[in-house]
Amino acid sequence: MNRVYNFSAGPAVLPEEVLQEAASEMMDYQGSGMSVMEMSHRSKVYDKIIKEAEADLRELMQIPDNYRVLFLQGGASLQFAMIPMNLMKNRVADYIVTGQWAKKAAQEAAMYGKVNVVASSADKTFSYIPDCSDLPISEDADYVYICENNTIYGTKFKTLPNTKGKTLVADVSSCFLSEPVDVSKYGVIYGGVQKNIGPAGMVIVIIREDLITEDVLPGTPTMMRYKIHDDAASLYNTPPCYNIYICGKVFKWLKKQGGLEAMKKINEKKAAILYDYLDSSKLFRGTVEPASRSLMNVPFVTGNEELDAKFVKEAAAAGFVNLKGHRTVGGMRASIYNAMPIEGVSALVEFMKAFEKENL
Ligand SMILES: *Cc1c(COP(=O)(O)O)cnc(C)c1O
């Protein structure tokens, strides 16, 4: 077996312990005589898996009792439509556009109502988070929307926007469970799990219970109503069973690491190793304003496209894979999610130093 250091933005690295455990349970899950992939989602065995996953997530994030946890399909992108369909009672929402994912969400919402872009960082290729302390929040806005960590551009909100009392909705796909959050500040927190938690195709939605109503936009499909999924405890139809099982294992792994406070410390340490080097390097530089830097996604460039390509190629040959930047921005990006060990980041920096010496 030859595992690489995988810096993919998503689907992304998972904890080796989790993969090994899943492998050992593949043919016979805990004496059931079958794989989790083969069992009924209504069976007793599976009921324990999904209930434990929710309980562990609640414990990790200290989710208050008046919030529901939904395990749904369609990835993060389906939420771009589900959110307006379920929450746009006045057909007005305010969006803060700090990158491509927020932009896509705003475009989707505009199919259902009036979308006001109340702040944006498009003027500087999304390399910073705008000041959101006093925005022109719309009087009749149903919610204010952010993408909390911008996977492509490598920025993160360090303080949440002042929504002036409006419901905050946040896409946390690429910072999910990377540090503690105060769930009570949000109306909806959601994220596709393939960045920091599990296999692609699933989204976790944490939603305050008063936002779950039957009053949705006309024509909202049954499968896109939060109420349907909440009433059925995420078992309205067959859920993404195996994904939920893997996510549950990752929750247990996170608890074993010491929970989200501990993860935050580790993630800060890992990110500092890379950013400190980028700040001192004469060849590489980070592309994000320091105050807005993400702990999870670190974009960087040499300033020379040919050299960037050479770096990506030589890094891959040395076992550091998926370092090519997003196709829309170029350069490099190292995604250093929870499951990336600190040794992986240190080894990458050593490799970058050697590359700098040879190519400067
Ligand atoms: C990857 C990503 C998405 C899209 O996720 P899908 O599961 O592919 O729909 C949305 N938002 C953010 C912040 C992402 O990083």
Short mmCIF file of C-alpha atoms and ligand atoms in Angstrom, two decimals:
data_model
loop_
_atom_site.label_atom_id
_atom_site.label_comp_id
_atom_site.label_asym_id
_atom_site.label_seq_id
_atom_site.Cartn_x
_atom_site.Cartn_y
_atom_site.Cartn_z
CA MET A 1 0.00 0.00 0.00
CA ASN A 2 1.33 3.41 -0.92
CA ARG A 3 -0.69 6.33 0.44
CA VAL A 4 0.12 9.80 -0.91
CA TYR A 5 -0.27 13.17 0.77
CA ASN A 6 -3.54 14.23 -0.84
CA PHE A 7 -4.18 17.99 -0.92
CA SER A 8 -7.40 17.71 -2.94
CA ALA A 9 -10.07 20.36 -2.31
CA GLY A 10 -12.77 17.70 -2.47
CA PRO A 11 -13.50 14.86 -2.47
CA ALA A 12 -10.63 14.93 -0.06
CA VAL A 13 -8.44 13.05 2.37
CA LEU A 14 -10.15 11.02 5.11
CA PRO A 15 -8.60 9.74 8.35
CA GLU A 16 -6.71 6.49 7.70
CA GLU A 17 -8.13 4.96 10.88
CA VAL A 18 -11.64 5.49 9.52
CA LEU A 19 -10.83 3.94 6.15
CA GLN A 20 -9.21 0.94 7.83
CA GLU A 21 -12.15 0.41 10.15
CA ALA A 22 -14.59 0.62 7.23
CA ALA A 23 -12.45 -1.89 5.32
CA SER A 24 -12.47 -4.31 8.24
CA GLU A 25 -16.27 -4.07 8.45
CA MET A 26 -16.86 -4.30 4.70
CA MET A 27 -17.93 -7.95 4.49
CA ASP A 28 -19.60 -8.32 7.88
CA TYR A 29 -20.69 -5.26 9.85
CA GLN A 30 -20.52 -6.18 13.52
CA GLY A 31 -21.89 -9.70 13.16
CA SER A 32 -24.78 -8.73 10.86
CA GLY A 33 -23.33 -10.92 8.10
CA MET A 34 -23.53 -8.09 5.59
CA SER A 35 -21.96 -4.80 4.57
CA VAL A 36 -23.60 -1.52 5.63
CA MET A 37 -24.13 -0.99 1.88
CA GLU A 38 -26.38 -4.04 1.79
CA MET A 39 -28.64 -3.49 4.76
CA SER A 40 -32.11 -1.98 5.03
CA HIS A 41 -32.15 1.63 6.15
CA ARG A 42 -35.12 0.65 8.34
CA SER A 43 -33.23 -2.15 10.12
CA LYS A 44 -32.33 -2.04 13.81
CA VAL A 45 -28.63 -2.20 13.00
CA TYR A 46 -28.84 0.79 10.68
CA ASP A 47 -31.07 2.73 13.05
CA LYS A 48 -28.25 2.64 15.59
CA ILE A 49 -25.74 3.90 12.99
CA ILE A 50 -27.80 6.96 11.97
CA LYS A 51 -28.89 7.82 15.52
CA GLU A 52 -25.34 7.61 16.83
CA ALA A 53 -24.07 9.75 13.96
CA GLU A 54 -26.56 12.48 14.84
CA ALA A 55 -25.84 12.24 18.57
CA ASP A 56 -22.08 12.47 18.03
CA LEU A 57 -22.46 15.46 15.69
CA ARG A 58 -24.70 17.19 18.24
CA GLU A 59 -22.11 16.60 20.93
CA LEU A 60 -19.19 17.80 18.77
CA MET A 61 -20.91 21.03 17.69
CA GLN A 62 -22.95 21.47 20.90
CA ILE A 63 -26.05 21.83 18.75
CA PRO A 64 -28.89 23.33 20.81
CA ASP A 65 -32.11 21.30 21.22
CA ASN A 66 -34.13 23.70 19.07
CA TYR A 67 -32.03 22.83 15.99
CA ARG A 68 -32.66 19.82 13.75
CA VAL A 69 -29.99 17.83 11.96
CA LEU A 70 -30.84 16.50 8.49
CA PHE A 71 -28.76 14.07 6.42
CA LEU A 72 -29.77 14.75 2.80
CA GLN A 73 -28.77 14.00 -0.76
CA GLY A 74 -27.89 16.32 -3.62
CA GLY A 75 -24.65 17.69 -2.20
CA ALA A 76 -24.25 21.30 -1.19
CA SER A 77 -25.50 22.56 -4.55
CA LEU A 78 -29.06 21.34 -4.09
CA GLN A 79 -29.28 23.60 -1.04
CA PHE A 80 -28.76 26.58 -3.33
CA ALA A 81 -32.40 25.97 -4.39
CA MET A 82 -33.78 24.33 -1.23
CA ILE A 83 -32.91 27.35 0.88
CA PRO A 84 -34.93 29.90 -1.12
CA MET A 85 -37.77 27.43 -1.76
CA ASN A 86 -38.19 26.84 1.97
CA LEU A 87 -37.18 30.18 3.47
CA MET A 88 -38.17 32.93 0.99
CA LYS A 89 -41.54 33.84 2.49
CA ASN A 90 -41.22 37.48 1.30
CA ARG A 91 -39.29 36.44 -1.79
CA VAL A 92 -36.35 38.64 -0.79
CA ALA A 93 -32.89 37.61 0.38
CA ASP A 94 -29.53 39.30 0.89
CA TYR A 95 -26.39 37.54 -0.36
CA ILE A 96 -22.75 38.29 0.43
CA VAL A 97 -20.74 37.19 -2.58
CA THR A 98 -17.20 36.19 -1.63
CA GLY A 99 -16.54 33.61 -4.33
CA GLN A 100 -17.90 31.24 -6.89
CA TRP A 101 -20.02 29.13 -4.53
CA ALA A 102 -21.79 32.14 -3.03
CA LYS A 103 -22.31 33.51 -6.54
CA LYS A 104 -23.88 30.26 -7.70
CA ALA A 105 -26.14 30.22 -4.64
CA ALA A 106 -27.21 33.82 -5.33
CA GLN A 107 -27.92 33.04 -8.99
CA GLU A 108 -30.06 30.05 -8.02
CA ALA A 109 -32.01 32.05 -5.43
CA ALA A 110 -32.69 34.74 -8.04
CA MET A 111 -34.90 32.17 -9.82
CA TYR A 112 -37.29 32.33 -6.86
CA GLY A 113 -37.21 35.90 -5.62
CA LYS A 114 -35.33 39.16 -5.36
CA VAL A 115 -31.67 38.73 -4.48
CA ASN A 116 -29.75 41.74 -3.18
CA VAL A 117 -25.98 41.40 -3.24
CA VAL A 118 -25.21 43.48 -0.14
CA ALA A 119 -21.43 42.93 -0.22
CA SER A 120 -18.91 41.38 -2.58
CA SER A 121 -15.17 40.92 -2.95
CA ALA A 122 -15.30 40.38 -6.71
CA ASP A 123 -13.34 43.65 -7.22
CA LYS A 124 -10.11 41.94 -6.05
CA THR A 125 -10.72 38.40 -7.39
CA PHE A 126 -12.29 37.35 -4.09
CA SER A 127 -8.97 37.61 -2.24
CA TYR A 128 -10.52 39.07 0.94
CA ILE A 129 -13.65 39.09 3.08
CA PRO A 130 -15.43 42.46 3.00
CA ASP A 131 -16.29 44.39 6.16
CA CYS A 132 -19.77 43.13 7.03
CA SER A 133 -20.34 45.06 10.24
CA ASP A 134 -22.83 47.56 8.81
CA LEU A 135 -24.34 46.36 5.55
CA PRO A 136 -27.47 47.73 3.87
CA ILE A 137 -29.52 44.71 4.99
CA SER A 138 -32.95 44.76 3.31
CA GLU A 139 -35.89 45.55 5.57
CA ASP A 140 -37.90 42.61 4.18
CA ALA A 141 -35.06 40.10 3.66
CA ASP A 142 -36.01 36.55 4.61
CA TYR A 143 -32.38 35.73 5.35
CA VAL A 144 -28.77 36.79 4.84
CA TYR A 145 -26.57 34.26 3.05
CA ILE A 146 -22.82 33.65 3.29
CA CYS A 147 -20.33 31.05 2.16
CA GLU A 148 -18.24 30.96 5.33
CA ASN A 149 -15.08 29.41 3.91
CA ASN A 150 -14.34 29.98 0.23
CA THR A 151 -12.84 26.74 -0.98
CA ILE A 152 -11.59 28.08 -4.31
CA TYR A 153 -10.13 31.42 -3.17
CA GLY A 154 -8.97 30.40 0.32
CA THR A 155 -10.74 33.05 2.39
CA LYS A 156 -12.78 32.65 5.57
CA PHE A 157 -15.12 34.91 7.56
CA LYS A 158 -13.33 35.53 10.89
CA THR A 159 -16.38 37.31 12.28
CA LEU A 160 -19.92 36.65 11.14
CA PRO A 161 -21.76 39.47 9.36
CA ASN A 162 -24.06 41.74 11.31
CA THR A 163 -27.38 40.63 9.85
CA LYS A 164 -29.34 43.23 11.84
CA GLY A 165 -31.62 40.58 13.24
CA LYS A 166 -32.19 38.66 10.02
CA THR A 167 -31.68 34.90 9.84
CA LEU A 168 -28.13 33.91 8.90
CA VAL A 169 -27.70 31.05 6.42
CA ALA A 170 -24.17 29.68 5.94
CA ASP A 171 -22.54 27.23 3.56
CA VAL A 172 -19.75 25.69 5.65
CA SER A 173 -18.84 22.87 3.24
CA SER A 174 -15.09 23.42 3.42
CA CYS A 175 -14.77 24.44 7.09
CA PHE A 176 -17.27 22.00 8.61
CA LEU A 177 -15.99 20.71 12.00
CA SER A 178 -12.62 22.46 11.59
CA GLU A 179 -13.21 24.61 14.68
CA PRO A 180 -15.96 25.28 17.25
CA VAL A 181 -18.98 27.31 16.11
CA ASP A 182 -21.82 28.94 18.00
CA VAL A 183 -24.75 27.27 16.24
CA SER A 184 -27.24 29.63 17.90
CA LYS A 185 -25.96 32.51 15.73
CA TYR A 186 -27.26 30.82 12.58
CA GLY A 187 -30.66 29.91 11.22
CA VAL A 188 -29.20 27.32 8.86
CA ILE A 189 -25.70 25.82 8.70
CA TYR A 190 -25.13 23.38 5.90
CA GLY A 191 -22.31 21.70 4.08
CA GLY A 192 -21.52 19.04 1.52
CA VAL A 193 -19.55 16.42 3.42
CA GLN A 194 -16.91 15.54 0.83
CA LYS A 195 -14.54 18.34 1.87
CA ASN A 196 -13.97 17.62 5.52
CA ILE A 197 -16.16 14.71 6.63
CA GLY A 198 -17.05 11.89 4.24
CA PRO A 199 -17.94 10.62 0.76
CA ALA A 200 -19.51 12.96 -1.84
CA GLY A 201 -23.21 13.23 -2.58
CA MET A 202 -24.47 14.07 0.88
CA VAL A 203 -25.17 17.30 2.69
CA ILE A 204 -25.74 17.91 6.39
CA VAL A 205 -28.27 20.64 7.19
CA ILE A 206 -28.49 22.04 10.72
CA ILE A 207 -31.61 24.17 10.89
CA ARG A 208 -33.48 26.02 13.64
CA GLU A 209 -36.83 24.32 14.12
CA ASP A 210 -39.00 27.41 13.65
CA LEU A 211 -37.64 27.73 10.08
CA ILE A 212 -39.07 24.32 9.17
CA THR A 213 -42.63 24.95 8.02
CA GLU A 214 -45.19 23.77 5.50
CA ASP A 215 -45.27 27.29 4.08
CA VAL A 216 -42.88 26.80 1.15
CA LEU A 217 -42.88 28.28 -2.35
CA PRO A 218 -45.54 26.80 -4.67
CA GLY A 219 -44.15 23.94 -6.73
CA THR A 220 -41.46 22.96 -4.21
CA PRO A 221 -40.89 19.23 -4.83
CA THR A 222 -41.60 16.90 -1.92
CA MET A 223 -37.96 15.84 -1.76
CA MET A 224 -36.90 19.48 -1.37
CA ARG A 225 -39.02 20.30 1.67
CA TYR A 226 -37.18 20.41 4.97
CA LYS A 227 -40.40 19.49 6.79
CA ILE A 228 -40.74 16.18 4.95
CA HIS A 229 -37.21 15.13 5.89
CA ASP A 230 -37.47 16.43 9.43
CA ASP A 231 -40.78 14.62 10.09
CA ALA A 232 -39.16 11.39 8.89
CA ALA A 233 -35.87 11.92 10.78
CA SER A 234 -33.93 11.90 7.47
CA LEU A 235 -35.56 8.57 6.48
CA TYR A 236 -38.33 9.86 4.18
CA ASN A 237 -36.76 7.85 1.38
CA THR A 238 -33.58 5.77 1.33
CA PRO A 239 -30.91 8.10 2.71
CA PRO A 240 -27.25 8.03 1.61
CA CYS A 241 -26.75 5.12 4.03
CA TYR A 242 -23.09 4.35 3.52
CA ASN A 243 -22.10 8.04 3.56
CA ILE A 244 -23.87 8.54 6.87
CA TYR A 245 -22.00 5.51 8.26
CA ILE A 246 -18.62 6.93 7.20
CA CYS A 247 -19.50 10.40 8.52
CA GLY A 248 -20.43 8.76 11.82
CA LYS A 249 -16.99 7.17 11.99
CA VAL A 250 -15.36 10.55 11.30
CA PHE A 251 -17.41 12.11 14.13
CA LYS A 252 -16.08 9.42 16.49
CA TRP A 253 -12.55 10.04 15.21
CA LEU A 254 -12.95 13.79 15.88
CA LYS A 255 -14.16 13.09 19.41
CA LYS A 256 -11.07 10.94 19.94
CA GLN A 257 -8.84 13.81 18.77
CA GLY A 258 -10.35 15.96 21.53
CA GLY A 259 -13.28 17.57 19.71
CA LEU A 260 -13.43 20.85 17.83
CA GLU A 261 -11.33 22.94 20.26
CA ALA A 262 -8.49 20.48 19.75
CA MET A 263 -9.04 20.42 15.97
CA LYS A 264 -8.87 24.22 15.86
CA LYS A 265 -5.46 24.19 17.59
CA ILE A 266 -4.12 21.50 15.27
CA ASN A 267 -5.53 23.28 12.19
CA GLU A 268 -4.01 26.61 13.26
CA LYS A 269 -0.67 24.95 13.74
CA LYS A 270 -0.83 23.22 10.35
CA ALA A 271 -1.88 26.39 8.51
CA ALA A 272 0.83 28.45 10.24
CA ILE A 273 3.55 26.09 8.98
CA LEU A 274 2.45 26.77 5.41
CA TYR A 275 1.60 30.48 5.69
CA ASP A 276 4.82 31.28 7.60
CA TYR A 277 6.82 29.68 4.84
CA LEU A 278 4.81 31.48 2.11
CA ASP A 279 5.45 34.81 3.87
CA SER A 280 9.20 34.20 4.01
CA SER A 281 9.64 32.59 0.58
CA LYS A 282 11.26 34.47 -2.29
CA LEU A 283 9.62 32.19 -4.87
CA PHE A 284 6.10 31.43 -3.60
CA ARG A 285 3.48 33.79 -2.23
CA GLY A 286 -0.03 33.41 -0.86
CA THR A 287 -2.81 35.11 -2.83
CA VAL A 288 -5.13 36.05 0.04
CA GLU A 289 -5.11 39.08 2.35
CA PRO A 290 -3.62 37.79 5.63
CA ALA A 291 -6.63 38.81 7.75
CA SER A 292 -8.96 36.68 5.60
CA ARG A 293 -6.84 33.53 5.30
CA SER A 294 -8.58 30.17 5.49
CA LEU A 295 -7.22 27.43 7.74
CA MET A 296 -8.41 24.83 5.25
CA ASN A 297 -7.61 25.98 1.70
CA VAL A 298 -4.31 27.70 0.98
CA PRO A 299 -3.85 29.09 -2.55
CA PHE A 300 -0.39 30.21 -3.65
CA VAL A 301 1.55 31.11 -6.80
CA THR A 302 5.09 31.64 -8.03
CA GLY A 303 3.96 34.40 -10.38
CA ASN A 304 5.12 32.36 -13.38
CA GLU A 305 2.64 29.94 -14.92
CA GLU A 306 5.30 27.63 -16.34
CA LEU A 307 7.00 27.37 -12.97
CA ASP A 308 3.64 26.69 -11.31
CA ALA A 309 3.05 23.78 -13.70
CA LYS A 310 6.57 22.46 -13.09
CA PHE A 311 6.00 22.61 -9.35
CA VAL A 312 2.66 20.76 -9.52
CA LYS A 313 4.23 18.05 -11.67
CA GLU A 314 7.34 17.55 -9.54
CA ALA A 315 5.30 17.64 -6.32
CA ALA A 316 3.00 14.89 -7.63
CA ALA A 317 6.00 12.75 -8.55
CA ALA A 318 7.24 13.18 -4.98
CA GLY A 319 3.89 12.06 -3.49
CA PHE A 320 2.19 15.44 -2.88
CA VAL A 321 -0.88 15.23 -5.09
CA ASN A 322 -3.78 17.44 -6.18
CA LEU A 323 -1.94 20.73 -5.64
CA LYS A 324 -3.12 22.35 -8.87
CA GLY A 325 -5.25 25.44 -8.20
CA HIS A 326 -8.89 25.64 -9.28
CA ARG A 327 -9.28 25.88 -13.05
CA THR A 328 -10.67 29.41 -12.73
CA VAL A 329 -7.73 30.85 -10.72
CA GLY A 330 -4.65 28.83 -11.68
CA GLY A 331 -1.53 28.53 -9.52
CA MET A 332 -1.58 26.09 -6.63
CA ARG A 333 -3.89 25.30 -3.75
CA ALA A 334 -3.16 23.06 -0.79
CA SER A 335 -6.29 21.91 1.01
CA ILE A 336 -5.29 20.91 4.51
CA TYR A 337 -8.50 19.54 5.99
CA ASN A 338 -8.88 17.86 9.39
CA ALA A 339 -7.59 14.52 8.11
CA MET A 340 -4.34 15.95 6.67
CA PRO A 341 -1.68 15.10 9.24
CA ILE A 342 0.72 17.81 10.39
CA GLU A 343 3.59 15.71 8.94
CA GLY A 344 1.98 16.10 5.51
CA VAL A 345 2.14 19.89 5.72
CA SER A 346 5.70 19.90 7.10
CA ALA A 347 6.84 17.54 4.35
CA LEU A 348 5.18 19.74 1.70
CA VAL A 349 6.99 22.82 3.04
CA GLU A 350 10.33 20.96 2.98
CA PHE A 351 9.62 20.02 -0.63
CA MET A 352 8.74 23.64 -1.48
CA LYS A 353 11.98 24.87 0.11
CA ALA A 354 14.02 22.48 -2.00
CA PHE A 355 12.09 23.53 -5.11
CA GLU A 356 12.71 27.18 -4.28
CA LYS A 357 16.45 26.60 -3.96
CA GLU A 358 16.61 24.89 -7.34
CA ASN A 359 14.39 27.30 -9.23
CA LEU A 360 15.06 30.77 -7.87
C1 LIG B 1 -17.63 21.99 -2.97
C2 LIG B 1 -18.49 23.08 -2.51
C3 LIG B 1 -19.84 23.17 -2.90
C4 LIG B 1 -20.48 22.19 -3.88
O1 LIG B 1 -20.63 20.95 -3.30
P1 LIG B 1 -21.40 19.79 -4.08
O2 LIG B 1 -21.57 18.75 -3.03
O3 LIG B 1 -20.52 19.38 -5.20
O4 LIG B 1 -22.69 20.32 -4.55
C5 LIG B 1 -20.59 24.20 -2.39
N1 LIG B 1 -20.07 25.10 -1.54
C6 LIG B 1 -18.78 25.04 -1.14
C7 LIG B 1 -18.26 26.05 -0.19
C8 LIG B 1 -17.95 24.03 -1.61
O5 LIG B 1 -16.68 23.98 -1.23
#
